[in-house]
mmCIF file of N, CA and C in Angstrom:
data_model
loop_
_atom_site.group_PDB
_atom_site.id
_atom_site.type_symbol
_atom_site.label_atom_id
_atom_site.label_comp_id
_atom_site.label_asym_id
_atom_site.label_seq_id
_atom_site.Cartn_x
_atom_site.Cartn_y
_atom_site.Cartn_z
ATOM 1 N N MET A 24 -0.604 13.524 -67.423
ATOM 2 C CA MET A 24 -0.496 13.101 -66.266
ATOM 3 C C MET A 24 -1.350 11.662 -65.864
ATOM 4 N N ILE A 25 -2.376 11.532 -66.497
ATOM 5 C CA ILE A 25 -3.260 10.354 -66.460
ATOM 6 C C ILE A 25 -2.755 9.249 -67.198
ATOM 7 N N GLY A 26 -2.424 8.211 -66.895
ATOM 8 C CA GLY A 26 -2.124 7.097 -67.628
ATOM 9 C C GLY A 26 -0.638 7.057 -67.753
ATOM 10 N N GLN A 27 0.162 7.968 -66.965
ATOM 11 C CA GLN A 27 1.612 7.974 -67.073
ATOM 12 C C GLN A 27 2.135 7.480 -66.087
ATOM 13 N N ARG A 28 3.277 6.726 -66.166
ATOM 14 C CA ARG A 28 3.752 6.016 -64.920
ATOM 15 C C ARG A 28 4.823 7.028 -64.420
ATOM 16 N N ARG A 29 4.811 6.989 -62.668
ATOM 17 C CA ARG A 29 5.684 7.778 -62.227
ATOM 18 C C ARG A 29 6.608 6.827 -61.411
ATOM 19 N N HIS A 30 7.870 6.954 -61.467
ATOM 20 C CA HIS A 30 8.976 6.155 -60.617
ATOM 21 C C HIS A 30 9.270 6.787 -59.411
ATOM 22 N N PHE A 31 8.862 6.377 -58.445
ATOM 23 C CA PHE A 31 9.417 7.238 -57.144
ATOM 24 C C PHE A 31 10.794 6.263 -57.049
ATOM 25 N N GLN A 32 11.355 6.870 -56.156
ATOM 26 C CA GLN A 32 12.280 6.385 -55.581
ATOM 27 C C GLN A 32 12.670 6.265 -54.002
ATOM 28 N N VAL A 33 12.817 5.089 -53.608
ATOM 29 C CA VAL A 33 12.430 4.706 -52.146
ATOM 30 C C VAL A 33 13.919 4.583 -51.680
ATOM 31 N N ALA A 34 14.210 5.330 -50.509
ATOM 32 C CA ALA A 34 15.258 5.167 -49.771
ATOM 33 C C ALA A 34 15.331 4.148 -49.264
ATOM 34 N N HIS A 35 16.723 3.270 -49.410
ATOM 35 C CA HIS A 35 16.568 1.961 -48.572
ATOM 36 C C HIS A 35 17.863 2.173 -47.561
ATOM 37 N N ARG A 36 17.414 1.914 -46.252
ATOM 38 C CA ARG A 36 18.721 1.857 -45.423
ATOM 39 C C ARG A 36 19.421 0.475 -45.604
ATOM 40 N N PRO A 37 20.751 0.612 -45.186
ATOM 41 C CA PRO A 37 21.656 -0.717 -45.105
ATOM 42 C C PRO A 37 20.713 -1.778 -43.609
ATOM 43 N N ARG A 38 20.712 -2.876 -44.111
ATOM 44 C CA ARG A 38 19.908 -3.596 -43.102
ATOM 45 C C ARG A 38 20.911 -3.812 -42.066
ATOM 46 N N ASN A 39 20.457 -3.456 -40.489
ATOM 47 C CA ASN A 39 21.238 -3.843 -39.564
ATOM 48 C C ASN A 39 20.737 -5.074 -38.662
ATOM 49 N N ASP A 40 21.576 -5.889 -38.430
ATOM 50 C CA ASP A 40 21.463 -7.319 -37.896
ATOM 51 C C ASP A 40 20.862 -6.888 -36.676
ATOM 52 N N ASP A 41 20.908 -5.908 -35.910
ATOM 53 C CA ASP A 41 20.340 -5.913 -34.454
ATOM 54 C C ASP A 41 18.779 -5.573 -34.527
ATOM 55 N N GLU A 42 18.198 -4.838 -35.618
ATOM 56 C CA GLU A 42 16.943 -4.691 -35.591
ATOM 57 C C GLU A 42 16.470 -6.087 -35.830
ATOM 58 N N SER A 43 16.610 -7.063 -36.262
ATOM 59 C CA SER A 43 16.201 -8.382 -36.436
ATOM 60 C C SER A 43 15.818 -8.951 -35.036
ATOM 61 N N ILE A 44 16.814 -8.916 -34.055
ATOM 62 C CA ILE A 44 16.745 -9.717 -32.919
ATOM 63 C C ILE A 44 16.006 -9.007 -31.869
ATOM 64 N N LEU A 45 15.715 -7.618 -32.229
ATOM 65 C CA LEU A 45 14.916 -6.677 -31.223
ATOM 66 C C LEU A 45 13.467 -7.542 -30.670
ATOM 67 N N PRO A 46 12.593 -7.997 -31.709
ATOM 68 C CA PRO A 46 11.405 -8.484 -30.887
ATOM 69 C C PRO A 46 11.494 -10.074 -30.545
ATOM 70 N N LEU A 47 12.868 -10.987 -30.473
ATOM 71 C CA LEU A 47 13.463 -11.777 -29.873
ATOM 72 C C LEU A 47 13.497 -11.349 -28.121
ATOM 73 N N ILE A 48 14.306 -10.127 -28.268
ATOM 74 C CA ILE A 48 14.300 -9.820 -26.885
ATOM 75 C C ILE A 48 13.361 -9.378 -26.062
ATOM 76 N N ASN A 49 12.534 -8.776 -26.954
ATOM 77 C CA ASN A 49 11.451 -8.149 -26.102
ATOM 78 C C ASN A 49 10.429 -9.366 -25.702
ATOM 79 N N ILE A 50 10.418 -10.556 -26.428
ATOM 80 C CA ILE A 50 9.239 -11.504 -26.292
ATOM 81 C C ILE A 50 10.284 -12.367 -24.659
ATOM 82 N N VAL A 51 11.796 -12.135 -24.810
ATOM 83 C CA VAL A 51 12.185 -13.087 -24.072
ATOM 84 C C VAL A 51 12.107 -12.128 -22.307
ATOM 85 N N PHE A 52 11.880 -10.855 -22.313
ATOM 86 C CA PHE A 52 11.613 -9.991 -21.561
ATOM 87 C C PHE A 52 10.155 -10.301 -20.833
ATOM 88 N N LEU A 53 9.166 -10.287 -21.924
ATOM 89 C CA LEU A 53 8.055 -10.659 -21.479
ATOM 90 C C LEU A 53 7.728 -11.858 -20.657
ATOM 91 N N LEU A 54 8.280 -12.794 -21.032
ATOM 92 C CA LEU A 54 8.419 -14.087 -20.497
ATOM 93 C C LEU A 54 9.198 -13.838 -19.143
ATOM 94 N N LEU A 55 10.303 -13.472 -18.870
ATOM 95 C CA LEU A 55 10.844 -13.214 -17.833
ATOM 96 C C LEU A 55 10.064 -12.307 -16.850
ATOM 97 N N ILE A 56 9.057 -11.609 -17.118
ATOM 98 C CA ILE A 56 8.069 -10.870 -16.261
ATOM 99 C C ILE A 56 7.068 -11.568 -16.127
ATOM 100 N N PHE A 57 6.529 -12.217 -17.072
ATOM 101 C CA PHE A 57 5.518 -13.231 -16.730
ATOM 102 C C PHE A 57 5.889 -14.469 -15.621
ATOM 103 N N PHE A 58 7.090 -14.811 -15.520
ATOM 104 C CA PHE A 58 7.430 -15.873 -14.749
ATOM 105 C C PHE A 58 7.646 -15.394 -13.416
ATOM 106 N N MET A 59 8.145 -14.269 -13.503
ATOM 107 C CA MET A 59 8.449 -13.739 -11.726
ATOM 108 C C MET A 59 6.978 -13.487 -11.147
ATOM 109 N N VAL A 60 6.260 -13.046 -11.981
ATOM 110 C CA VAL A 60 4.811 -12.507 -11.187
ATOM 111 C C VAL A 60 3.959 -13.841 -11.165
ATOM 112 N N ALA A 61 4.112 -14.697 -11.848
ATOM 113 C CA ALA A 61 3.407 -16.242 -11.552
ATOM 114 C C ALA A 61 4.127 -16.973 -10.564
ATOM 115 N N GLY A 62 5.377 -16.887 -10.312
ATOM 116 C CA GLY A 62 6.147 -17.300 -9.193
ATOM 117 C C GLY A 62 5.525 -16.987 -7.864
ATOM 118 N N GLN A 63 5.196 -15.797 -7.730
ATOM 119 C CA GLN A 63 4.580 -15.359 -6.441
ATOM 120 C C GLN A 63 3.061 -15.732 -6.226
ATOM 121 N N LEU A 64 2.670 -16.402 -6.807
ATOM 122 C CA LEU A 64 1.238 -16.739 -6.592
ATOM 123 C C LEU A 64 1.288 -17.774 -5.469
ATOM 124 N N SER A 65 1.941 -18.771 -5.392
ATOM 125 C CA SER A 65 1.962 -19.532 -4.446
ATOM 126 C C SER A 65 2.628 -19.310 -3.221
ATOM 127 N N ALA A 66 1.856 -19.485 -1.810
ATOM 128 C CA ALA A 66 2.587 -19.482 -0.624
ATOM 129 C C ALA A 66 3.322 -20.631 -0.165
ATOM 130 N N VAL A 67 4.584 -20.211 0.663
ATOM 131 C CA VAL A 67 5.404 -21.198 0.994
ATOM 132 C C VAL A 67 5.268 -21.634 2.515
ATOM 133 N N ASP A 68 4.907 -22.708 2.898
ATOM 134 C CA ASP A 68 4.768 -23.076 4.315
ATOM 135 C C ASP A 68 6.145 -22.575 5.161
ATOM 136 N N PRO A 69 5.944 -22.191 6.313
ATOM 137 C CA PRO A 69 6.647 -21.446 7.361
ATOM 138 C C PRO A 69 7.937 -22.427 7.727
ATOM 139 N N PHE A 70 7.424 -23.955 7.501
ATOM 140 C CA PHE A 70 8.496 -24.941 7.895
ATOM 141 C C PHE A 70 8.123 -26.160 6.944
ATOM 142 N N GLU A 71 9.084 -27.226 6.711
ATOM 143 C CA GLU A 71 8.788 -28.139 5.812
ATOM 144 C C GLU A 71 7.811 -29.121 6.631
ATOM 145 N N VAL A 72 6.574 -29.531 5.701
ATOM 146 C CA VAL A 72 5.300 -30.316 6.050
ATOM 147 C C VAL A 72 5.430 -31.293 5.052
ATOM 148 N N GLU A 73 5.098 -32.414 5.344
ATOM 149 C CA GLU A 73 4.841 -33.718 4.468
ATOM 150 C C GLU A 73 3.782 -34.333 4.827
ATOM 151 N N PRO A 74 2.301 -33.992 4.297
ATOM 152 C CA PRO A 74 1.039 -34.170 4.535
ATOM 153 C C PRO A 74 1.096 -35.710 4.205
ATOM 154 N N VAL A 75 -0.128 -36.197 5.098
ATOM 155 C CA VAL A 75 -0.607 -37.593 4.856
ATOM 156 C C VAL A 75 -1.221 -37.834 3.450
ATOM 157 N N GLU A 76 -0.945 -39.019 2.898
ATOM 158 C CA GLU A 76 -1.571 -39.404 1.674
ATOM 159 C C GLU A 76 -2.995 -39.702 1.626
ATOM 160 N N SER A 77 -3.778 -39.395 0.782
ATOM 161 C CA SER A 77 -5.219 -39.847 0.597
ATOM 162 C C SER A 77 -5.481 -40.054 -0.742
ATOM 163 N N ALA A 78 -6.644 -40.603 -1.012
ATOM 164 C CA ALA A 78 -7.054 -41.247 -2.269
ATOM 165 C C ALA A 78 -7.895 -40.205 -2.901
ATOM 166 N N VAL A 79 -8.393 -39.007 -2.092
ATOM 167 C CA VAL A 79 -9.295 -37.985 -2.682
ATOM 168 C C VAL A 79 -8.540 -36.820 -2.861
ATOM 169 N N ASP A 80 -8.839 -35.952 -4.023
ATOM 170 C CA ASP A 80 -7.995 -34.821 -4.222
ATOM 171 C C ASP A 80 -8.853 -33.400 -3.857
ATOM 172 N N GLY A 81 -8.242 -32.669 -3.342
ATOM 173 C CA GLY A 81 -8.814 -31.173 -3.340
ATOM 174 C C GLY A 81 -8.047 -30.327 -2.869
ATOM 175 N N GLN A 82 -8.069 -28.982 -3.282
ATOM 176 C CA GLN A 82 -7.105 -27.953 -3.314
ATOM 177 C C GLN A 82 -7.825 -26.909 -2.621
ATOM 178 N N PRO A 83 -6.824 -26.333 -1.612
ATOM 179 C CA PRO A 83 -7.244 -25.097 -0.770
ATOM 180 C C PRO A 83 -7.352 -23.624 -1.566
ATOM 181 N N GLY A 84 -8.203 -22.693 -1.205
ATOM 182 C CA GLY A 84 -8.195 -21.538 -1.997
ATOM 183 C C GLY A 84 -7.232 -20.779 -1.288
ATOM 184 N N PRO A 85 -6.734 -19.757 -1.882
ATOM 185 C CA PRO A 85 -5.577 -18.677 -1.678
ATOM 186 C C PRO A 85 -5.951 -18.096 -0.522
ATOM 187 N N ASP A 86 -7.537 -17.849 0.264
ATOM 188 C CA ASP A 86 -7.638 -17.105 1.113
ATOM 189 C C ASP A 86 -8.533 -17.952 2.426
ATOM 190 N N GLU A 87 -7.967 -19.161 2.323
ATOM 191 C CA GLU A 87 -8.472 -20.181 3.354
ATOM 192 C C GLU A 87 -7.756 -20.016 4.831
ATOM 193 N N PHE A 88 -8.630 -20.358 5.818
ATOM 194 C CA PHE A 88 -7.713 -20.457 7.148
ATOM 195 C C PHE A 88 -7.353 -21.557 7.380
ATOM 196 N N MET A 89 -5.907 -21.703 7.362
ATOM 197 C CA MET A 89 -5.196 -22.474 7.587
ATOM 198 C C MET A 89 -4.208 -22.637 8.634
ATOM 199 N N VAL A 90 -4.354 -24.062 8.999
ATOM 200 C CA VAL A 90 -3.817 -24.256 10.470
ATOM 201 C C VAL A 90 -2.310 -25.511 9.826
ATOM 202 N N ILE A 91 -1.022 -25.303 10.439
ATOM 203 C CA ILE A 91 -0.362 -26.101 9.597
ATOM 204 C C ILE A 91 0.460 -26.699 10.856
ATOM 205 N N VAL A 92 0.534 -28.051 11.125
ATOM 206 C CA VAL A 92 1.014 -28.584 12.419
ATOM 207 C C VAL A 92 2.242 -29.368 11.805
ATOM 208 N N GLY A 93 3.411 -29.166 12.455
ATOM 209 C CA GLY A 93 4.823 -29.718 11.942
ATOM 210 C C GLY A 93 5.025 -30.601 12.962
ATOM 211 N N THR A 94 6.297 -31.119 12.870
ATOM 212 C CA THR A 94 6.804 -32.270 13.743
ATOM 213 C C THR A 94 7.443 -31.636 15.060
ATOM 214 N N GLU A 95 7.883 -32.065 16.313
ATOM 215 C CA GLU A 95 8.265 -31.543 17.332
ATOM 216 C C GLU A 95 7.360 -30.247 17.747
ATOM 217 N N GLY A 96 5.887 -30.661 17.711
ATOM 218 C CA GLY A 96 5.088 -29.514 18.170
ATOM 219 C C GLY A 96 4.823 -28.232 17.423
ATOM 220 N N ARG A 97 5.630 -28.108 16.214
ATOM 221 C CA ARG A 97 5.608 -26.844 15.722
ATOM 222 C C ARG A 97 4.140 -26.355 15.010
ATOM 223 N N LEU A 98 3.684 -25.196 14.890
ATOM 224 C CA LEU A 98 2.518 -24.957 14.581
ATOM 225 C C LEU A 98 2.389 -23.428 14.211
ATOM 226 N N ALA A 99 1.796 -23.512 13.011
ATOM 227 C CA ALA A 99 1.438 -21.959 12.063
ATOM 228 C C ALA A 99 0.009 -21.800 12.029
ATOM 229 N N VAL A 100 -0.324 -20.809 11.434
ATOM 230 C CA VAL A 100 -1.603 -20.339 11.720
ATOM 231 C C VAL A 100 -1.516 -19.247 10.190
ATOM 232 N N ASN A 101 -1.875 -19.486 9.023
ATOM 233 C CA ASN A 101 -2.105 -18.630 7.952
ATOM 234 C C ASN A 101 -0.446 -17.909 7.704
ATOM 235 N N GLN A 102 0.504 -19.037 7.497
ATOM 236 C CA GLN A 102 2.124 -18.913 7.334
ATOM 237 C C GLN A 102 2.612 -18.304 8.322
ATOM 238 N N ASP A 103 2.067 -17.823 9.453
ATOM 239 C CA ASP A 103 2.750 -17.283 10.507
ATOM 240 C C ASP A 103 2.826 -18.163 11.623
ATOM 241 N N GLU A 104 4.097 -18.705 12.108
ATOM 242 C CA GLU A 104 4.137 -19.696 13.305
ATOM 243 C C GLU A 104 3.749 -19.103 14.478
ATOM 244 N N THR A 105 2.980 -19.876 15.370
ATOM 245 C CA THR A 105 2.459 -19.476 16.493
ATOM 246 C C THR A 105 2.414 -20.580 17.541
ATOM 247 N N ASP A 106 1.639 -20.263 18.737
ATOM 248 C CA ASP A 106 1.604 -21.295 19.749
ATOM 249 C C ASP A 106 0.032 -21.755 19.730
ATOM 250 N N LEU A 107 -0.136 -22.602 20.828
ATOM 251 C CA LEU A 107 -1.736 -23.172 20.819
ATOM 252 C C LEU A 107 -2.653 -21.806 21.430
ATOM 253 N N GLU A 108 -2.161 -21.152 22.149
ATOM 254 C CA GLU A 108 -2.788 -19.937 22.474
ATOM 255 C C GLU A 108 -3.130 -18.857 21.465
ATOM 256 N N GLY A 109 -2.157 -18.521 20.596
ATOM 257 C CA GLY A 109 -1.971 -17.980 19.564
ATOM 258 C C GLY A 109 -3.124 -18.258 18.668
ATOM 259 N N MET A 110 -3.129 -19.763 18.083
ATOM 260 C CA MET A 110 -3.943 -20.223 17.445
ATOM 261 C C MET A 110 -5.267 -19.935 17.713
ATOM 262 N N ALA A 111 -5.787 -20.293 19.371
ATOM 263 C CA ALA A 111 -7.040 -19.890 19.916
ATOM 264 C C ALA A 111 -7.475 -18.668 19.349
ATOM 265 N N ARG A 112 -6.745 -17.824 19.567
ATOM 266 C CA ARG A 112 -6.841 -16.050 19.566
ATOM 267 C C ARG A 112 -7.398 -15.895 18.123
ATOM 268 N N LEU A 113 -6.717 -16.393 17.042
ATOM 269 C CA LEU A 113 -6.709 -16.369 15.504
ATOM 270 C C LEU A 113 -7.949 -17.058 14.952
ATOM 271 N N VAL A 114 -8.386 -18.180 15.675
ATOM 272 C CA VAL A 114 -9.462 -18.796 15.316
ATOM 273 C C VAL A 114 -10.990 -18.323 15.933
ATOM 274 N N ALA A 115 -10.751 -17.500 17.225
ATOM 275 C CA ALA A 115 -11.879 -17.010 17.569
ATOM 276 C C ALA A 115 -12.142 -15.618 16.883
ATOM 277 N N GLU A 116 -11.582 -14.882 16.220
ATOM 278 C CA GLU A 116 -11.279 -13.642 15.256
ATOM 279 C C GLU A 116 -12.090 -14.564 14.043
ATOM 280 N N HIS A 117 -11.233 -15.369 13.482
ATOM 281 C CA HIS A 117 -11.956 -16.145 12.287
ATOM 282 C C HIS A 117 -13.376 -16.266 12.172
ATOM 283 N N LEU A 118 -13.799 -17.196 13.395
ATOM 284 C CA LEU A 118 -14.958 -17.182 13.730
ATOM 285 C C LEU A 118 -16.259 -16.141 13.924
ATOM 286 N N GLN A 119 -15.632 -15.053 14.244
ATOM 287 C CA GLN A 119 -16.511 -13.797 14.467
ATOM 288 C C GLN A 119 -16.802 -12.870 13.093
ATOM 289 N N ARG A 120 -15.791 -13.143 12.138
ATOM 290 C CA ARG A 120 -15.711 -12.786 10.820
ATOM 291 C C ARG A 120 -16.570 -13.547 10.021
ATOM 292 N N HIS A 121 -16.572 -14.918 10.069
ATOM 293 C CA HIS A 121 -17.059 -15.670 9.053
ATOM 294 C C HIS A 121 -18.484 -16.662 9.819
ATOM 295 N N GLY A 122 -18.644 -16.604 10.948
ATOM 296 C CA GLY A 122 -20.018 -17.334 11.487
ATOM 297 C C GLY A 122 -20.153 -18.646 11.506
ATOM 298 N N ASP A 123 -21.076 -19.111 10.886
ATOM 299 C CA ASP A 123 -21.525 -20.274 10.669
ATOM 300 C C ASP A 123 -20.675 -20.869 9.282
ATOM 301 N N ALA A 124 -20.276 -20.073 8.641
ATOM 302 C CA ALA A 124 -19.580 -20.528 7.244
ATOM 303 C C ALA A 124 -18.154 -20.256 7.800
ATOM 304 N N ALA A 125 -17.592 -20.303 8.793
ATOM 305 C CA ALA A 125 -16.186 -20.488 9.175
ATOM 306 C C ALA A 125 -15.770 -21.867 8.799
ATOM 307 N N ARG A 126 -14.624 -22.080 8.117
ATOM 308 C CA ARG A 126 -14.353 -23.130 7.767
ATOM 309 C C ARG A 126 -12.701 -23.337 7.955
ATOM 310 N N VAL A 127 -12.114 -24.289 8.490
ATOM 311 C CA VAL A 127 -10.630 -24.382 9.161
ATOM 312 C C VAL A 127 -10.305 -25.581 8.583
ATOM 313 N N ARG A 128 -8.979 -25.108 7.872
ATOM 314 C CA ARG A 128 -8.415 -26.081 7.168
ATOM 315 C C ARG A 128 -6.876 -26.410 8.027
ATOM 316 N N VAL A 129 -6.715 -27.907 7.936
ATOM 317 C CA VAL A 129 -5.616 -28.194 8.701
ATOM 318 C C VAL A 129 -4.840 -29.176 7.846
ATOM 319 N N LYS A 130 -3.301 -28.826 8.116
ATOM 320 C CA LYS A 130 -2.408 -29.483 7.146
ATOM 321 C C LYS A 130 -1.446 -29.868 7.972
ATOM 322 N N ALA A 131 -1.275 -31.011 8.329
ATOM 323 C CA ALA A 131 -0.646 -31.589 9.272
ATOM 324 C C ALA A 131 0.349 -32.405 8.775
ATOM 325 N N ASP A 132 1.897 -32.452 8.995
ATOM 326 C CA ASP A 132 2.906 -33.236 8.617
ATOM 327 C C ASP A 132 2.952 -34.697 8.741
ATOM 328 N N GLY A 133 2.733 -35.578 7.958
ATOM 329 C CA GLY A 133 2.721 -37.048 8.159
ATOM 330 C C GLY A 133 3.693 -37.617 9.120
ATOM 331 N N ARG A 134 4.580 -36.932 9.332
ATOM 332 C CA ARG A 134 5.701 -37.504 10.508
ATOM 333 C C ARG A 134 5.337 -36.887 12.176
ATOM 334 N N ALA A 135 4.345 -35.886 12.320
ATOM 335 C CA ALA A 135 3.843 -35.730 13.239
ATOM 336 C C ALA A 135 3.162 -36.636 14.148
ATOM 337 N N GLU A 136 3.347 -36.451 15.663
ATOM 338 C CA GLU A 136 2.559 -37.655 16.446
ATOM 339 C C GLU A 136 1.175 -37.276 15.968
ATOM 340 N N ALA A 137 0.439 -38.384 15.856
ATOM 341 C CA ALA A 137 -1.155 -38.652 15.718
ATOM 342 C C ALA A 137 -1.936 -37.658 17.408
ATOM 343 N N VAL A 138 -1.188 -38.006 18.006
ATOM 344 C CA VAL A 138 -1.651 -37.607 19.646
ATOM 345 C C VAL A 138 -1.810 -35.913 19.076
ATOM 346 N N GLU A 139 -0.713 -35.146 18.954
ATOM 347 C CA GLU A 139 -0.632 -33.863 18.729
ATOM 348 C C GLU A 139 -1.790 -33.313 17.759
ATOM 349 N N VAL A 140 -1.980 -34.176 16.421
ATOM 350 C CA VAL A 140 -2.789 -33.622 15.544
ATOM 351 C C VAL A 140 -4.288 -33.877 16.135
ATOM 352 N N VAL A 141 -4.527 -34.621 16.893
ATOM 353 C CA VAL A 141 -5.903 -35.102 17.172
ATOM 354 C C VAL A 141 -6.013 -33.812 18.570
ATOM 355 N N GLY A 142 -5.246 -33.535 19.247
ATOM 356 C CA GLY A 142 -5.162 -32.575 20.294
ATOM 357 C C GLY A 142 -5.553 -31.259 19.749
ATOM 358 N N ILE A 143 -5.026 -30.845 18.567
ATOM 359 C CA ILE A 143 -5.328 -29.323 17.984
ATOM 360 C C ILE A 143 -6.732 -29.716 17.255
ATOM 361 N N LEU A 144 -7.173 -30.517 16.588
ATOM 362 C CA LEU A 144 -8.314 -30.965 15.915
ATOM 363 C C LEU A 144 -9.254 -30.630 17.257
ATOM 364 N N GLU A 145 -9.287 -31.193 18.561
ATOM 365 C CA GLU A 145 -10.085 -31.089 19.527
ATOM 366 C C GLU A 145 -10.171 -29.567 20.109
ATOM 367 N N ARG A 146 -9.053 -29.024 19.988
ATOM 368 C CA ARG A 146 -8.903 -27.637 20.445
ATOM 369 C C ARG A 146 -9.867 -26.813 19.374
ATOM 370 N N LEU A 147 -9.933 -26.989 18.424
ATOM 371 C CA LEU A 147 -10.662 -26.210 17.307
ATOM 372 C C LEU A 147 -11.985 -26.570 17.365
ATOM 373 N N ARG A 148 -12.389 -27.804 17.821
ATOM 374 C CA ARG A 148 -13.711 -28.049 18.097
ATOM 375 C C ARG A 148 -14.400 -27.116 19.326
ATOM 376 N N GLU A 149 -13.178 -27.404 20.074
ATOM 377 C CA GLU A 149 -13.616 -26.317 21.453
ATOM 378 C C GLU A 149 -13.986 -24.929 21.322
ATOM 379 N N ALA A 150 -12.959 -24.443 20.391
ATOM 380 C CA ALA A 150 -13.192 -23.263 20.240
ATOM 381 C C ALA A 150 -14.554 -22.866 19.339
ATOM 382 N N GLY A 151 -15.265 -23.874 18.886
ATOM 383 C CA GLY A 151 -16.500 -23.360 17.888
ATOM 384 C C GLY A 151 -16.340 -23.956 16.729
ATOM 385 N N VAL A 152 -15.371 -24.187 16.096
ATOM 386 C CA VAL A 152 -15.179 -24.344 14.684
ATOM 387 C C VAL A 152 -16.069 -25.899 14.159
ATOM 388 N N GLU A 153 -17.057 -25.600 13.532
ATOM 389 C CA GLU A 153 -17.930 -26.913 13.133
ATOM 390 C C GLU A 153 -17.263 -27.484 11.796
ATOM 391 N N ARG A 154 -16.846 -26.728 10.437
ATOM 392 C CA ARG A 154 -16.075 -27.196 9.728
ATOM 393 C C ARG A 154 -14.503 -27.642 9.690
ATOM 394 N N ILE A 155 -13.907 -28.685 9.963
ATOM 395 C CA ILE A 155 -12.441 -28.787 9.662
ATOM 396 C C ILE A 155 -12.213 -29.547 8.712
ATOM 397 N N ASP A 156 -10.983 -29.147 7.608
ATOM 398 C CA ASP A 156 -10.789 -30.051 6.633
ATOM 399 C C ASP A 156 -9.475 -30.624 6.877
ATOM 400 N N LEU A 157 -9.222 -31.880 7.006
ATOM 401 C CA LEU A 157 -7.695 -32.332 7.044
ATOM 402 C C LEU A 157 -7.155 -32.448 5.761
ATOM 403 N N LEU A 158 -5.982 -31.955 5.444
ATOM 404 C CA LEU A 158 -5.544 -31.832 4.119
ATOM 405 C C LEU A 158 -4.213 -33.008 3.936
ATOM 406 N N THR A 159 -4.550 -33.818 2.973
ATOM 407 C CA THR A 159 -3.552 -34.624 2.413
ATOM 408 C C THR A 159 -3.388 -34.809 1.272
ATOM 409 N N VAL A 160 -2.269 -35.337 1.023
ATOM 410 C CA VAL A 160 -1.519 -35.505 -0.163
ATOM 411 C C VAL A 160 -2.388 -36.854 -1.211
ATOM 412 N N PRO A 161 -2.700 -36.631 -2.089
ATOM 413 C CA PRO A 161 -2.963 -37.855 -3.201
ATOM 414 C C PRO A 161 -2.326 -38.926 -3.091
ATOM 415 N N GLU A 162 -2.693 -40.370 -3.225
ATOM 416 C CA GLU A 162 -1.912 -41.553 -3.011
ATOM 417 C C GLU A 162 -1.099 -41.738 -4.440
ATOM 418 N N THR A 163 -0.062 -42.181 -4.569
ATOM 419 C CA THR A 163 0.486 -42.217 -5.969
ATOM 420 C C THR A 163 0.690 -43.561 -6.281
#
């Protein structure tokens, strides 16, 4: 037994073409799932807004308090359309939760009337907001 060669026969199955494509199908499905999940990460504004251009670049965080000012007096707070009274109520709640660290970001449409935007900024100041960021788009 020692030193003797043994010959084992290995049973070979006929090669199936479907087996070679299974890893490719798995990868395609994983990529599909990845892009479906990644596509849900960015929030969409409730109406079209074209921000003002700026030379400074800054990105808002996902949990920031955001006021969106559109054309024709449209207003939204944190992706929900509202009016000035609703904005004042939500800002007051935000100030109670965050106190002195409260920060409000304003994203105004570049086509909106400057008087409207300034009026909303003044309402935010009157409500007690000390830190207001006006979001813009970097110049190209």
